[in-house]
mmCIF file of C-alpha atoms in Angstrom:
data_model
loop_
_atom_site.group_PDB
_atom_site.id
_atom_site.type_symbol
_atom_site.label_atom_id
_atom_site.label_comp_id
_atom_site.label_asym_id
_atom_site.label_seq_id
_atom_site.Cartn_x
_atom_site.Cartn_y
_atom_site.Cartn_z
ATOM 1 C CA UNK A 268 10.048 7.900 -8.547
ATOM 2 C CA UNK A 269 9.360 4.220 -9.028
ATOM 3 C CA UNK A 270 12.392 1.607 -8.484
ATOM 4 C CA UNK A 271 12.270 -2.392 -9.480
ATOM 5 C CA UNK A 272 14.508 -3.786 -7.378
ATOM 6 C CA UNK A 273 15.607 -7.851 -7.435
ATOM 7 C CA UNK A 274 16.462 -9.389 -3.656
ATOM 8 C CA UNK A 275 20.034 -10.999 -4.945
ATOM 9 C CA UNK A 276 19.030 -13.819 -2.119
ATOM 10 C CA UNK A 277 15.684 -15.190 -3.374
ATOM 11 C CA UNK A 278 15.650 -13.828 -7.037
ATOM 12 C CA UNK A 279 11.897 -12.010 -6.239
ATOM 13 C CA UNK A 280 11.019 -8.929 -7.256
ATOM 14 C CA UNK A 281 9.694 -5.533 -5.851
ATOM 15 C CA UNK A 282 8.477 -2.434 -6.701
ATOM 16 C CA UNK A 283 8.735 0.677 -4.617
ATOM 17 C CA UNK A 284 7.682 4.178 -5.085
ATOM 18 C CA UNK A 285 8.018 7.102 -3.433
ATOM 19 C CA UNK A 286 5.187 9.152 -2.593
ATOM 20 C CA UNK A 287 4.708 12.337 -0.769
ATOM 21 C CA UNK A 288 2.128 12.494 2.134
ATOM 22 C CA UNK A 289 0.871 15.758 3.352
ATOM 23 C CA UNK A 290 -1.017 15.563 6.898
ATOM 24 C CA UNK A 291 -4.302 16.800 7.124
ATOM 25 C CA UNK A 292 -4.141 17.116 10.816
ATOM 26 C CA UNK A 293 -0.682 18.961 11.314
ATOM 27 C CA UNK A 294 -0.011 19.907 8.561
ATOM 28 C CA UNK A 295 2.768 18.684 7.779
ATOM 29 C CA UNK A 296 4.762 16.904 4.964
ATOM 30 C CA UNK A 297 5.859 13.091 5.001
ATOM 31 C CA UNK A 298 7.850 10.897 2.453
ATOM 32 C CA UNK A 299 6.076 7.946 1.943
ATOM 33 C CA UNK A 300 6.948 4.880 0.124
ATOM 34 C CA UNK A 301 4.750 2.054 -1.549
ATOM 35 C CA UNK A 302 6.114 -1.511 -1.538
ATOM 36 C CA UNK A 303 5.087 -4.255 -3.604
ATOM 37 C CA UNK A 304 6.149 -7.965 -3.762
ATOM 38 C CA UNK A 305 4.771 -10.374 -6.106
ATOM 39 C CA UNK A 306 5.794 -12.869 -2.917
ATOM 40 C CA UNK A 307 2.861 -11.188 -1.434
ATOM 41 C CA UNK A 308 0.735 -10.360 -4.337
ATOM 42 C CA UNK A 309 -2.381 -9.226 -2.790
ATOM 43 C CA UNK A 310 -0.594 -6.536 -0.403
ATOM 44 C CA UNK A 311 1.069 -3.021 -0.483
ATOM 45 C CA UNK A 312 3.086 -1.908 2.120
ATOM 46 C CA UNK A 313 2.566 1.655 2.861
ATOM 47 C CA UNK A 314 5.550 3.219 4.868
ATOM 48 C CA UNK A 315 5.242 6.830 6.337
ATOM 49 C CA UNK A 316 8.133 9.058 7.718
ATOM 50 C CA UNK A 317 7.853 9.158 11.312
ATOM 51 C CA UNK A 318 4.516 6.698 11.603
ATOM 52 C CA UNK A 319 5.793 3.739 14.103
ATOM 53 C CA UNK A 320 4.913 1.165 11.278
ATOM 54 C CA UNK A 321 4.125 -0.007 7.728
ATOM 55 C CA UNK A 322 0.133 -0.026 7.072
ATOM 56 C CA UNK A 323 -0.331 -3.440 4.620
ATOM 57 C CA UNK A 324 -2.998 -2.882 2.508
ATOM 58 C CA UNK A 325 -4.913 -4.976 -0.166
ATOM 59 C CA UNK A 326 -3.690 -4.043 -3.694
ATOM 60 C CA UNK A 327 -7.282 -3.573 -4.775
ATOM 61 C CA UNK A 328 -8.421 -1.288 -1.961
ATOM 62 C CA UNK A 329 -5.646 1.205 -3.518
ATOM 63 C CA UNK A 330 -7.020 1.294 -6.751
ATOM 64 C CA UNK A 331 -10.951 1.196 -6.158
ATOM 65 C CA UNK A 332 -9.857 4.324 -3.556
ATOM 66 C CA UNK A 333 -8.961 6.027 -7.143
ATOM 67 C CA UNK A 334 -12.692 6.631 -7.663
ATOM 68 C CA UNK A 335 -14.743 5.949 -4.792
ATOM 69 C CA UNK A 336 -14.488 5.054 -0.921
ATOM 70 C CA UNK A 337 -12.314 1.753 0.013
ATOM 71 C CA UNK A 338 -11.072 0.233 3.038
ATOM 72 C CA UNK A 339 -9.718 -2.387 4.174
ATOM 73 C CA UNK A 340 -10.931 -4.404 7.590
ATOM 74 C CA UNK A 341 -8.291 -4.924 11.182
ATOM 75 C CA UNK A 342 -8.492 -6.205 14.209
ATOM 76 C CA UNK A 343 -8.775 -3.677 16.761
ATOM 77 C CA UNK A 344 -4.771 -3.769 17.734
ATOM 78 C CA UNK A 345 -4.052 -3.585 13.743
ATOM 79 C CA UNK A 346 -3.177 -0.248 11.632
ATOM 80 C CA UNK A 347 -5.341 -0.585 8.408
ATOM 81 C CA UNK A 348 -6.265 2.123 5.705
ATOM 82 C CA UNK A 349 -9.559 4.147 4.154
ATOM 83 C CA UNK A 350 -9.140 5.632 0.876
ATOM 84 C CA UNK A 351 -10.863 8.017 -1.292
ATOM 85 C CA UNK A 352 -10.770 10.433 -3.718
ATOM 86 C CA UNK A 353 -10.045 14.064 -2.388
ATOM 87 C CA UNK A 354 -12.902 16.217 -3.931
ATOM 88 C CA UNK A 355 -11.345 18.026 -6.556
ATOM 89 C CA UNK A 356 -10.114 14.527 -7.715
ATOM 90 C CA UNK A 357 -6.405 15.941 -7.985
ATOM 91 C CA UNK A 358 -5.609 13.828 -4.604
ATOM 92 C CA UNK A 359 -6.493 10.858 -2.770
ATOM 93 C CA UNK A 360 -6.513 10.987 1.240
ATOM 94 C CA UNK A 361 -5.206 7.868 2.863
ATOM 95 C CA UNK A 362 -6.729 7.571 6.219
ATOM 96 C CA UNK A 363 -4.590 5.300 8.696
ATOM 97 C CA UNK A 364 -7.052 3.600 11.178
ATOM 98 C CA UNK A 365 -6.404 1.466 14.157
ATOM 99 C CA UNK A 366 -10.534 -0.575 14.704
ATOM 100 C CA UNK A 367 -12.946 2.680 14.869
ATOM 101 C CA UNK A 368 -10.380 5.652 15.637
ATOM 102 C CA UNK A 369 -9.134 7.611 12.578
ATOM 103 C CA UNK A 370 -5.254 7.920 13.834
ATOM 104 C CA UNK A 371 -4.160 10.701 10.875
ATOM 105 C CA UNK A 372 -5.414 11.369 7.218
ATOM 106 C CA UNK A 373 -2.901 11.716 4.404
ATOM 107 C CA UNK A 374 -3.222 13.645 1.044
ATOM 108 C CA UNK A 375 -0.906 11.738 -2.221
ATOM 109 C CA UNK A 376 -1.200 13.110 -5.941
ATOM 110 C CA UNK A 377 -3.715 10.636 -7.280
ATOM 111 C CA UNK A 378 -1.848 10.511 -10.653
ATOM 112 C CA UNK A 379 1.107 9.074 -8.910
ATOM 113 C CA UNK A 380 -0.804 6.448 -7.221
ATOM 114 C CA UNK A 381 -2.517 6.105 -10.326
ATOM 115 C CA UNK A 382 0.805 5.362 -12.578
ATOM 116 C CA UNK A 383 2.137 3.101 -9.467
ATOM 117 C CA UNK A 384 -0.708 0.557 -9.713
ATOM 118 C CA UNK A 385 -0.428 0.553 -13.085
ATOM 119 C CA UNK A 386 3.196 -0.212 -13.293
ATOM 120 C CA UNK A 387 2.109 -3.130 -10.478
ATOM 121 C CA UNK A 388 -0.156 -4.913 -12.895
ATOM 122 C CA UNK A 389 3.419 -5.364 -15.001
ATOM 123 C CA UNK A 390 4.506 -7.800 -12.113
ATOM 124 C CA UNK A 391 1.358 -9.330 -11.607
ATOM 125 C CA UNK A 392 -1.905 -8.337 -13.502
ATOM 126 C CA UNK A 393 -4.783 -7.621 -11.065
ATOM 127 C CA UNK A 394 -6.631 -10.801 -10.857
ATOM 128 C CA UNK A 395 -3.445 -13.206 -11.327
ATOM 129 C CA UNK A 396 -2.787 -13.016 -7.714
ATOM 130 C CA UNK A 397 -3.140 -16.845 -6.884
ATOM 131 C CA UNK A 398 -0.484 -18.086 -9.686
ATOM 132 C CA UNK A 399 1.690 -15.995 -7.786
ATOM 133 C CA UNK A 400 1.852 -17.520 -4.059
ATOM 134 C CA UNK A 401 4.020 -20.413 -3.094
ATOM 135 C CA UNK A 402 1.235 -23.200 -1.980
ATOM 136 C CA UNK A 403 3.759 -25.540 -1.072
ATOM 137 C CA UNK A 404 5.186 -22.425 1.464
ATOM 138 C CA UNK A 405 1.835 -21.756 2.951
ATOM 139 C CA UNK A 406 0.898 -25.512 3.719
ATOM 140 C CA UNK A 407 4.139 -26.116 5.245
ATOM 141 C CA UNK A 408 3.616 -23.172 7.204
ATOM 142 C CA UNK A 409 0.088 -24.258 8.460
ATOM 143 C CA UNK A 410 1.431 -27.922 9.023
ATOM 144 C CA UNK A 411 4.064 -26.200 11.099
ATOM 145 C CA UNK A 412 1.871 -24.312 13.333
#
């Protein structure tokens, strides 16, 4: 289920969908959610039932995880995410990291995943990330700091 929702107070867009997570380790089952915000256009926002917070992920780290090994970088104290195709191709596991340690690995229906990137590049096409951010935002902010 994929929903396009428009925040009423700042007129941007979103797209969530739901996705459900089965743990490798316990097996167990998780509802999961992807967030996208064109405000943030190079990021997902991966929230997991019962995990203690959203892993933010690079858009493109999602999609090359479709065919082959991705991941994205932290600092030590920092959740981040390695993704790759499950072997029968049917899945992709999503594993949550914190530095070196693996904290839990996550199976999702790669066709979902699939379809939600695809309905991403709708809001803004892979590659058209940089027409999308507010410049006069992010110097403020850094003349602020």
């Amino acid at each position: 289920m994929t929903t396009k929702r428009t925040n009423e107070t700042d007129k941007t867009a979103e797209r969530s969908c739901y996705v459900p997570l089965w743990d490798e380790a316990t097996e167990e089952f998780h509802n999961g959610w992807l967030t996208y915000r064109p405000a943030d256009p190079y990021f997902v926002h991966v929230d997991i039932e019962d995990w203690p917070a959203p892993v933010v992920v690079p858009r493109h780290v999602l999609a090359d995880g479709l065919t082959e090994l991705a991941e994205c970088l932290s600092k030590p104290d920092r959740t981040a995410l390695r993704v790759q195709p499950s072997s029968d191709g049917k899945y992709v596991l999503l594993g949550v990291t914190q530095g070196d340690l693996l904290l839990g690995v996550f199976r999702a229906p790669a066709d979902l995943l699939a379809r939600h990137l695809d309905g991403l590049d709708e809001l803004v096409p892979m590659g058209g990330e940089m027409a999308e951010i507010d410049w006069d935002a992010v110097i403020a902010t850094l003349l602020a700091a």
